[in-house]
Tab-separated table of C-alpha atoms in Angstrom:
chain	number	residue	atom	x	y	z
A	2	MET	CA	1.189	-1.148	9.504
A	3	LEU	CA	-2.298	-1.694	8.262
A	4	ARG	CA	-2.538	-3.855	5.174
A	5	ARG	CA	-3.715	-1.645	2.364
A	6	ARG	CA	-5.250	-4.167	0.019
A	7	VAL	CA	-8.595	-4.356	1.900
A	8	LEU	CA	-11.311	-2.243	0.303
A	9	ALA	CA	-14.757	-1.254	1.428
A	10	GLY	CA	-17.794	-0.185	-0.539
A	11	LEU	CA	-18.644	3.507	-0.616
A	12	ALA	CA	-21.963	5.260	-1.197
A	13	THR	CA	-21.331	7.391	-4.270
A	14	ALA	CA	-24.611	9.237	-4.052
A	15	ALA	CA	-23.956	10.238	-0.457
A	16	LEU	CA	-20.543	11.581	-1.331
A	17	LEU	CA	-21.842	13.468	-4.351
A	18	ALA	CA	-24.374	15.173	-2.130
A	19	MET	CA	-21.502	16.908	-0.383
A	20	ALA	CA	-19.770	18.179	-3.527
A	21	GLY	CA	-18.903	21.833	-3.687
A	22	CYS	CA	-19.596	22.491	-0.011
A	23	SER	CA	-17.200	24.817	1.819
A	24	SER	CA	-17.488	27.403	4.540
A	25	ALA	CA	-15.341	30.272	5.750
A	26	SER	CA	-13.066	30.071	8.747
A	27	ASP	CA	-14.292	31.485	12.048
A	28	LYS	CA	-13.167	35.061	12.652
A	29	GLY	CA	-11.029	35.610	15.723
A	30	GLY	CA	-10.300	33.296	18.633
A	31	ASP	CA	-8.524	29.977	18.775
A	32	VAL	CA	-9.230	27.282	16.236
A	33	THR	CA	-9.255	23.545	16.901
A	34	LEU	CA	-8.735	21.261	13.910
A	35	THR	CA	-9.481	17.538	13.856
A	36	TYR	CA	-7.121	15.107	12.187
A	37	GLY	CA	-8.476	11.660	11.314
A	38	VAL	CA	-6.107	8.656	11.417
A	39	TRP	CA	-6.482	4.870	11.815
A	40	ASP	CA	-3.147	3.449	13.017
A	41	LYS	CA	-2.645	3.594	16.784
A	42	ASN	CA	1.080	2.919	16.350
A	43	GLN	CA	1.447	6.220	14.531
A	44	VAL	CA	-0.597	8.357	16.924
A	45	PRO	CA	2.433	9.469	19.018
A	46	ALA	CA	4.200	10.735	15.897
A	47	MET	CA	1.045	12.440	14.614
A	48	GLU	CA	0.532	14.144	17.981
A	49	LYS	CA	4.127	15.321	18.004
A	50	ILE	CA	3.676	16.780	14.523
A	51	ALA	CA	0.498	18.519	15.705
A	52	THR	CA	2.361	19.992	18.663
A	53	GLU	CA	5.106	21.324	16.406
A	54	PHE	CA	2.500	22.871	14.125
A	55	THR	CA	0.848	24.649	17.053
A	56	LYS	CA	4.210	26.080	18.117
A	57	ALA	CA	4.329	27.899	14.784
A	58	HIS	CA	0.590	28.644	14.811
A	59	PRO	CA	-0.286	29.404	18.482
A	60	THR	CA	-3.961	30.052	17.791
A	61	VAL	CA	-4.472	26.694	16.098
A	62	LYS	CA	-4.772	23.467	18.074
A	63	VAL	CA	-4.970	20.020	16.443
A	64	LYS	CA	-6.851	17.061	17.907
A	65	VAL	CA	-5.732	13.709	16.536
A	66	GLU	CA	-8.793	11.454	16.211
A	67	LEU	CA	-8.013	7.726	16.096
A	68	THR	CA	-10.577	5.409	14.533
A	69	PRO	CA	-9.625	1.710	14.286
A	70	SER	CA	-9.052	0.642	10.696
A	71	LYS	CA	-12.090	-1.661	10.640
A	72	GLU	CA	-14.404	1.264	11.344
A	73	TYR	CA	-12.452	4.114	9.737
A	74	TRP	CA	-14.027	4.205	6.286
A	75	THR	CA	-17.559	3.554	7.451
A	76	LYS	CA	-17.297	6.317	10.016
A	77	LEU	CA	-15.693	8.653	7.474
A	78	GLN	CA	-18.423	8.077	4.931
A	79	THR	CA	-21.072	8.851	7.554
A	80	SER	CA	-19.318	11.999	8.746
A	81	VAL	CA	-18.745	13.228	5.199
A	82	THR	CA	-22.417	12.725	4.416
A	83	GLY	CA	-23.381	14.560	7.602
A	84	GLY	CA	-20.952	17.407	7.062
A	85	SER	CA	-18.857	16.598	10.122
A	86	ALA	CA	-15.761	14.880	8.737
A	87	PRO	CA	-12.335	15.670	10.227
A	88	ASP	CA	-10.754	18.842	8.861
A	89	VAL	CA	-7.779	16.811	7.668
A	90	PHE	CA	-7.650	13.033	7.335
A	91	TRP	CA	-5.736	10.104	5.911
A	92	MET	CA	-6.586	8.882	2.420
A	93	ASN	CA	-5.446	5.802	0.498
A	94	ALA	CA	-5.292	5.150	-3.231
A	95	PRO	CA	-8.191	2.661	-3.656
A	96	ARG	CA	-10.713	5.125	-2.218
A	97	PHE	CA	-9.162	8.326	-3.514
A	98	GLY	CA	-10.908	8.449	-6.900
A	99	LEU	CA	-14.386	8.314	-5.454
A	100	TYR	CA	-13.709	10.994	-2.856
A	101	ALA	CA	-11.871	13.291	-5.277
A	102	SER	CA	-14.477	12.954	-8.022
A	103	SER	CA	-17.289	13.641	-5.545
A	104	GLY	CA	-15.954	17.069	-4.594
A	105	VAL	CA	-15.510	16.378	-0.891
A	106	LEU	CA	-11.768	17.104	-0.940
A	107	ALA	CA	-10.197	20.556	-1.188
A	108	PRO	CA	-7.586	20.978	-3.951
A	109	MET	CA	-4.046	21.439	-2.689
A	110	ASP	CA	-2.406	22.750	-5.834
A	111	LYS	CA	0.621	24.979	-5.301
A	112	LYS	CA	0.670	24.181	-1.580
A	113	ALA	CA	3.998	22.349	-1.657
A	114	ASP	CA	6.954	21.465	-3.840
A	115	LEU	CA	5.712	18.197	-5.305
A	116	SER	CA	9.170	17.353	-6.662
A	117	LYS	CA	10.160	16.410	-3.096
A	118	TYR	CA	8.033	13.251	-3.238
A	119	PRO	CA	8.194	10.164	-5.497
A	120	LYS	CA	6.477	11.133	-8.756
A	121	SER	CA	4.543	7.866	-8.941
A	122	LEU	CA	3.047	8.645	-5.536
A	123	VAL	CA	2.236	12.246	-6.405
A	124	ASP	CA	0.445	11.027	-9.531
A	125	THR	CA	-1.625	8.651	-7.400
A	126	TYR	CA	-3.295	11.593	-5.671
A	127	ASN	CA	-3.799	13.762	-8.727
A	128	TRP	CA	-7.319	13.817	-10.117
A	129	GLN	CA	-8.051	15.396	-13.488
A	130	GLY	CA	-5.003	17.626	-13.251
A	131	LYS	CA	-5.498	18.766	-9.660
A	132	GLN	CA	-3.545	17.654	-6.582
A	133	TYR	CA	-5.858	16.638	-3.738
A	134	ALA	CA	-3.338	15.163	-1.309
A	135	LEU	CA	0.252	15.572	-0.224
A	136	PRO	CA	2.031	12.243	0.217
A	137	LYS	CA	2.459	11.195	3.835
A	138	ASP	CA	4.451	8.002	3.466
A	139	PHE	CA	4.997	5.196	1.003
A	140	ASP	CA	5.619	1.492	0.797
A	141	THR	CA	7.087	-0.823	-1.805
A	142	ILE	CA	7.319	-4.603	-1.853
A	143	GLY	CA	10.387	-6.757	-1.140
A	144	LEU	CA	11.284	-10.436	-1.059
A	145	TRP	CA	11.484	-11.403	2.607
A	146	TYR	CA	13.435	-14.591	3.225
A	147	ASN	CA	14.431	-16.897	6.076
A	148	LYS	CA	18.238	-17.061	6.238
A	149	ALA	CA	18.177	-20.103	8.524
A	150	LEU	CA	16.176	-22.159	6.023
A	151	PHE	CA	18.389	-20.970	3.156
A	152	ASP	CA	21.499	-21.988	5.076
A	153	ALA	CA	20.081	-25.400	5.905
A	154	ALA	CA	19.233	-26.026	2.237
A	155	GLY	CA	22.558	-24.651	0.984
A	156	VAL	CA	20.840	-21.993	-1.116
A	157	LYS	CA	22.427	-18.589	-1.675
A	158	TYR	CA	20.495	-15.600	-0.371
A	159	PRO	CA	18.433	-13.566	-2.876
A	160	ASP	CA	20.095	-10.550	-4.493
A	161	ASP	CA	19.439	-8.150	-7.372
A	162	SER	CA	20.488	-10.775	-9.929
A	163	TRP	CA	17.445	-12.932	-9.167
A	164	THR	CA	14.759	-13.506	-11.801
A	165	TRP	CA	11.465	-15.380	-11.694
A	166	GLU	CA	13.374	-18.473	-12.787
A	167	THR	CA	15.969	-18.068	-10.019
A	168	LEU	CA	13.230	-17.774	-7.438
A	169	THR	CA	11.400	-20.835	-8.730
A	170	GLU	CA	14.520	-22.993	-8.663
A	171	ALA	CA	15.407	-21.800	-5.167
A	172	ALA	CA	11.859	-22.465	-3.986
A	173	LYS	CA	12.122	-26.078	-5.205
A	174	LYS	CA	15.264	-26.619	-3.139
A	175	LEU	CA	13.656	-25.023	-0.108
A	176	THR	CA	10.517	-27.164	-0.295
A	177	ASP	CA	10.487	-30.270	1.927
A	178	PRO	CA	7.096	-32.035	2.057
A	179	ALA	CA	8.308	-34.334	4.836
A	180	LYS	CA	8.798	-31.300	7.076
A	181	GLY	CA	5.717	-29.480	5.829
A	182	GLN	CA	8.073	-26.775	4.547
A	183	PHE	CA	7.533	-24.742	1.384
A	184	GLY	CA	9.830	-22.484	-0.634
A	185	ILE	CA	7.421	-19.555	-0.871
A	186	ALA	CA	3.899	-18.450	0.024
A	187	ALA	CA	1.907	-17.544	-3.097
A	188	PRO	CA	-1.503	-16.209	-1.996
A	189	ALA	CA	-3.753	-14.266	-4.371
A	190	TYR	CA	-2.773	-10.912	-2.903
A	191	SER	CA	-2.857	-7.923	-5.230
A	192	GLN	CA	-0.508	-5.283	-3.837
A	193	GLU	CA	1.991	-7.696	-2.353
A	194	ASN	CA	2.012	-10.260	-5.150
A	195	TYR	CA	0.328	-10.243	-8.534
A	196	TYR	CA	0.237	-6.491	-9.278
A	197	ASN	CA	4.031	-6.580	-9.157
A	198	THR	CA	4.387	-9.511	-11.539
A	199	ILE	CA	1.761	-8.092	-13.885
A	200	PHE	CA	3.866	-4.955	-14.261
A	201	GLN	CA	7.063	-6.995	-14.495
A	202	ALA	CA	5.545	-8.926	-17.413
A	203	GLY	CA	4.640	-5.685	-19.180
A	204	GLY	CA	0.937	-5.984	-18.468
A	205	SER	CA	-1.517	-3.642	-16.779
A	206	VAL	CA	-4.456	-3.755	-14.393
A	207	VAL	CA	-6.311	-0.720	-15.733
A	208	SER	CA	-5.534	1.570	-18.668
A	209	ALA	CA	-4.026	5.006	-18.116
A	210	ASP	CA	-7.347	6.685	-18.951
A	211	LYS	CA	-9.130	4.379	-16.443
A	212	LYS	CA	-11.525	3.150	-19.115
A	213	LYS	CA	-10.320	-0.369	-19.893
A	214	SER	CA	-9.253	-3.430	-17.941
A	215	GLY	CA	-5.863	-4.952	-18.605
A	216	TYR	CA	-6.842	-8.452	-17.527
A	217	ASP	CA	-7.414	-9.673	-21.102
A	218	ASP	CA	-3.841	-8.678	-22.075
A	219	PRO	CA	-1.607	-11.781	-22.536
A	220	ALA	CA	1.176	-9.989	-20.649
A	221	THR	CA	-1.128	-9.507	-17.665
A	222	VAL	CA	-2.093	-13.180	-17.752
A	223	LYS	CA	1.595	-14.066	-17.794
A	224	GLY	CA	2.110	-12.059	-14.598
A	225	LEU	CA	-0.748	-13.973	-12.957
A	226	GLN	CA	0.414	-17.347	-14.242
A	227	PHE	CA	3.662	-17.001	-12.300
A	228	TRP	CA	1.773	-17.342	-9.007
A	229	VAL	CA	-0.678	-19.999	-10.170
A	230	ASP	CA	2.230	-22.167	-11.301
A	231	LEU	CA	4.073	-21.853	-7.995
A	232	ILE	CA	1.104	-23.516	-6.311
A	233	ASN	CA	-0.287	-25.943	-8.895
A	234	LYS	CA	2.633	-26.781	-11.199
A	235	GLN	CA	5.793	-26.340	-9.138
A	236	LYS	CA	4.072	-27.157	-5.845
A	237	VAL	CA	6.493	-24.965	-3.904
A	238	SER	CA	3.761	-23.009	-2.119
A	239	PRO	CA	1.104	-24.045	0.364
A	240	THR	CA	-2.296	-24.568	-1.208
A	241	VAL	CA	-5.014	-21.918	-1.158
A	242	GLN	CA	-6.764	-23.890	1.580
A	243	GLN	CA	-3.605	-24.100	3.683
A	244	MET	CA	-3.079	-20.349	3.321
A	245	SER	CA	-6.699	-19.805	4.265
A	246	ASP	CA	-6.277	-21.924	7.391
A	247	THR	CA	-3.052	-20.143	8.392
A	248	GLU	CA	-2.256	-16.609	7.234
A	249	PRO	CA	0.790	-16.579	4.904
A	250	THR	CA	2.766	-14.158	7.068
A	251	GLN	CA	2.302	-16.499	10.019
A	252	LEU	CA	3.534	-19.401	7.896
A	253	PHE	CA	6.637	-17.328	7.130
A	254	THR	CA	7.352	-16.240	10.704
A	255	SER	CA	6.883	-19.813	11.963
A	256	GLY	CA	9.438	-21.140	9.472
A	257	LYS	CA	6.950	-23.105	7.364
A	258	VAL	CA	7.748	-21.065	4.222
A	259	ALA	CA	11.176	-19.743	3.293
A	260	MET	CA	10.124	-16.691	1.246
A	261	MET	CA	7.251	-14.263	0.915
A	262	TYR	CA	6.600	-11.081	-1.003
A	263	GLY	CA	5.830	-8.470	1.641
A	264	GLY	CA	5.660	-4.737	2.117
A	265	SER	CA	8.085	-2.431	3.828
A	266	TRP	CA	5.465	-2.144	6.563
A	267	GLU	CA	6.302	-5.684	7.699
A	268	ALA	CA	9.697	-4.585	9.038
A	269	VAL	CA	8.436	-3.139	12.318
A	270	GLY	CA	6.485	-6.258	13.269
A	271	PHE	CA	9.306	-8.585	12.288
A	272	ALA	CA	11.813	-6.521	14.283
A	273	LYS	CA	9.667	-6.853	17.413
A	274	ASP	CA	9.470	-10.647	17.113
A	275	ASP	CA	12.333	-12.085	19.169
A	276	THR	CA	11.938	-15.497	17.537
A	277	LEU	CA	13.004	-13.961	14.208
A	278	LYS	CA	16.140	-12.274	15.513
A	279	GLY	CA	19.005	-12.900	13.122
A	280	LYS	CA	16.910	-15.271	10.995
A	281	ILE	CA	15.364	-13.115	8.264
A	282	ASP	CA	16.210	-10.374	5.798
A	283	VAL	CA	14.825	-8.791	2.652
A	284	ALA	CA	15.916	-8.339	-0.961
A	285	VAL	CA	14.590	-6.546	-4.057
A	286	LEU	CA	11.889	-8.351	-6.020
A	287	PRO	CA	13.115	-10.820	-8.631
A	288	LYS	CA	13.020	-9.457	-12.172
A	289	GLY	CA	10.465	-10.568	-14.750
A	290	ASP	CA	10.621	-9.290	-18.334
A	291	GLN	CA	11.446	-5.983	-16.686
A	292	ARG	CA	11.874	-4.524	-13.220
A	293	ALA	CA	8.757	-3.158	-11.577
A	294	VAL	CA	7.207	-2.848	-8.146
A	295	VAL	CA	3.948	-1.393	-6.858
A	296	ILE	CA	4.232	1.766	-4.813
A	297	HIS	CA	1.474	2.862	-2.511
A	298	GLY	CA	1.290	5.347	0.299
A	299	LEU	CA	-1.134	7.424	2.270
A	300	GLY	CA	-1.927	11.027	1.546
A	301	ASN	CA	-3.187	13.794	3.818
A	302	VAL	CA	-6.340	15.438	2.464
A	303	VAL	CA	-8.440	18.427	3.480
A	304	TYR	CA	-12.186	18.175	3.885
A	305	ALA	CA	-13.884	20.578	1.490
A	306	LYS	CA	-16.526	21.446	4.090
A	307	SER	CA	-14.084	22.250	6.874
A	308	LYS	CA	-15.210	25.186	9.009
A	309	HIS	CA	-11.577	26.290	9.051
A	310	PRO	CA	-10.370	25.819	5.460
A	311	LYS	CA	-7.407	28.179	5.702
A	312	GLU	CA	-6.017	26.583	8.861
A	313	ALA	CA	-6.768	23.079	7.585
A	314	LEU	CA	-4.765	23.726	4.416
A	315	GLU	CA	-1.929	25.156	6.474
A	316	PHE	CA	-1.856	22.083	8.684
A	317	ALA	CA	-2.043	19.679	5.743
A	318	THR	CA	0.834	21.557	4.121
A	319	PHE	CA	2.848	21.241	7.334
A	320	LEU	CA	2.103	17.507	7.391
A	321	GLY	CA	3.773	17.352	4.007
A	322	SER	CA	6.871	19.227	5.182
A	323	GLU	CA	10.375	17.901	5.743
A	324	GLN	CA	10.045	18.557	9.474
A	325	ALA	CA	6.903	16.451	9.783
A	326	HIS	CA	8.352	13.628	7.729
A	327	LYS	CA	11.463	13.505	9.874
A	328	ILE	CA	9.257	13.043	12.943
A	329	GLN	CA	7.523	10.134	11.176
A	330	ALA	CA	10.847	8.578	10.226
A	331	GLU	CA	12.056	8.508	13.829
A	332	THR	CA	9.287	6.060	14.766
A	333	GLY	CA	10.296	3.510	12.123
A	334	THR	CA	6.654	2.624	11.444
A	335	VAL	CA	6.509	4.007	7.890
A	336	ILE	CA	8.801	5.242	5.128
A	337	PRO	CA	8.345	9.024	5.003
A	338	ALA	CA	7.615	10.329	1.529
A	339	PHE	CA	9.661	13.547	1.667
A	340	GLU	CA	12.952	13.357	-0.195
A	341	GLY	CA	15.978	13.008	2.058
A	342	THR	CA	14.127	11.800	5.173
A	343	GLN	CA	13.959	8.087	4.367
A	344	GLN	CA	17.448	7.243	5.612
A	345	THR	CA	16.281	7.785	9.190
A	346	TRP	CA	13.729	4.994	8.650
A	347	VAL	CA	16.398	2.717	7.195
A	348	ALA	CA	18.698	3.389	10.158
A	349	ALA	CA	15.929	2.552	12.635
A	350	MET	CA	16.228	-1.179	11.819
A	351	PRO	CA	19.819	-1.818	10.684
A	352	GLN	CA	19.392	-5.588	10.939
A	353	TYR	CA	17.510	-5.553	7.603
A	354	GLN	CA	18.534	-4.366	4.144
A	355	LEU	CA	15.736	-1.798	4.171
A	356	LYS	CA	17.450	0.389	1.597
A	357	ILE	CA	16.118	-1.937	-1.075
A	358	PHE	CA	12.644	-0.500	-0.547
A	359	LEU	CA	14.020	2.934	-1.439
A	360	ASP	CA	16.042	1.656	-4.390
A	361	GLU	CA	12.884	0.173	-5.917
A	362	VAL	CA	11.231	3.593	-6.176
A	363	ALA	CA	13.206	4.235	-9.376
A	364	TYR	CA	11.038	1.722	-11.264
A	365	ALA	CA	7.892	1.822	-9.145
A	366	LYS	CA	4.413	1.772	-10.655
A	367	PRO	CA	1.467	3.525	-8.942
A	368	TYR	CA	-1.101	1.332	-7.220
A	369	PRO	CA	-3.870	0.723	-9.812
A	370	ILE	CA	-6.992	2.760	-9.202
A	371	SER	CA	-9.979	4.292	-10.966
A	372	LYS	CA	-12.882	6.443	-9.848
A	373	ASN	CA	-14.562	3.544	-8.045
A	374	THR	CA	-11.767	1.042	-7.489
A	375	ALA	CA	-13.778	-1.031	-5.049
A	376	ALA	CA	-16.246	-2.138	-7.742
A	377	TRP	CA	-13.695	-4.095	-9.752
A	378	ALA	CA	-11.327	-4.910	-6.882
A	379	ASP	CA	-14.180	-6.943	-5.418
A	380	GLN	CA	-14.266	-8.927	-8.656
A	381	GLU	CA	-10.511	-9.538	-8.447
A	382	ARG	CA	-10.889	-11.007	-4.985
A	383	LYS	CA	-13.800	-13.231	-5.988
A	384	LEU	CA	-12.550	-14.545	-9.333
A	385	LEU	CA	-8.772	-14.911	-9.159
A	386	PRO	CA	-8.737	-17.383	-6.240
A	387	THR	CA	-10.633	-19.838	-8.465
A	388	ALA	CA	-7.554	-19.956	-10.708
A	389	TRP	CA	-5.184	-20.040	-7.747
A	390	ASP	CA	-6.858	-23.157	-6.337
A	391	GLY	CA	-6.853	-24.849	-9.739
A	392	SER	CA	-10.621	-25.186	-10.023
A	393	ARG	CA	-10.727	-22.948	-13.109
A	394	ASP	CA	-8.454	-22.151	-16.017
A	395	LEU	CA	-6.613	-18.854	-15.568
A	396	ALA	CA	-7.244	-17.694	-19.162
A	397	GLY	CA	-10.994	-18.065	-18.700
A	398	VAL	CA	-10.952	-16.376	-15.317
A	399	SER	CA	-8.918	-13.456	-16.689
A	400	LYS	CA	-11.319	-13.034	-19.597
A	401	GLU	CA	-14.324	-13.009	-17.274
A	402	LEU	CA	-12.606	-10.576	-14.926
A	403	ALA	CA	-11.764	-8.228	-17.797
A	404	ALA	CA	-15.387	-8.221	-18.982
A	405	GLY	CA	-16.737	-7.543	-15.512
A	406	MET	CA	-14.157	-4.880	-14.853
A	407	ASN	CA	-14.889	-3.143	-18.174
A	408	ALA	CA	-18.563	-3.067	-17.259
A	409	ALA	CA	-17.743	-1.493	-13.903
A	410	LEU	CA	-15.428	1.078	-15.494
A	411	ALA	CA	-18.110	1.992	-18.039
A	412	LYS	CA	-20.409	2.999	-15.186
A	413	GLU	CA	-17.851	5.489	-13.883
């Protein structure tokens, strides 16, 4: 699955220009809706869902439009500005605030029973009291580990009793400089890594009212320090440079690191890699001061300027149905968001303890966003690595990040 931490800049003025635009559905005749997606691995499932929708709505056809992830948001911004965006399309949390606040999405209130989805995910796509998306899928983060390396080092596999301290001690035993082997990969990744430990330490990234940064909170700094120490103090992780030269997931799959924090989306790729057969598994995240994990997931939204608003809303509602989510689950590519359909996803790859990703939902925290998430997320990506590589003090970096983020939030 596409990694969801990558953001792209958006032209606010262009989006605002489209606010409040809507047109009536054509009268009579067949209707063809367009559905914008970016993951080619999910196209077969999306097309099957579209076919099932047409069976119930014979006069409505749905064309699934695939745009590669690298071009998806640029193309979407252009089509929204030009009034030609897909009738229904995928949305993610980092970009949601800007689109919702600009009036280019049609409200979906009262279109579905929202209690059927994880509340934290529903809240992600609620803007100023209105629901603008129905959850499509979700992902949480687990501790992936190499059983072969654990066995060789005589270390017990991770379980729900693990804490930050347990992980650190295990990582020390699993680190062997002579072999170029490390206990864990600790890159400066937000969704996979430090957002989770920030929440576990009782900190925050952005305040509930989206007006203040949490990066100057000592608890937030504590959540960041966990990762910085793994690299620079404990020396159980490859350096920033080493993880720049070779992507952390590749270091894990090649047996150079014994553990990595990774999303539920990793399961499909790992399952297809024959070299990993029988070697890896996954456990819940180790506990900090409290249990917490970031939850993210895509939502299906309706373009406010769709020429077929009624049919588009009907299709988006169907996408949020139990039937549609069961079709998604059968592919194993994503965890469907609809209550009661996730077990099919778990059963698709029985070699892994995938149920842990579902168990974590009970204490999941929504992916941090604001109206223009990209503005301060860019600052995260520029500043935090300077603490990760040891060139700057984390406290100073966090203070600078908080100031810059507060300035960005003030402009919203």
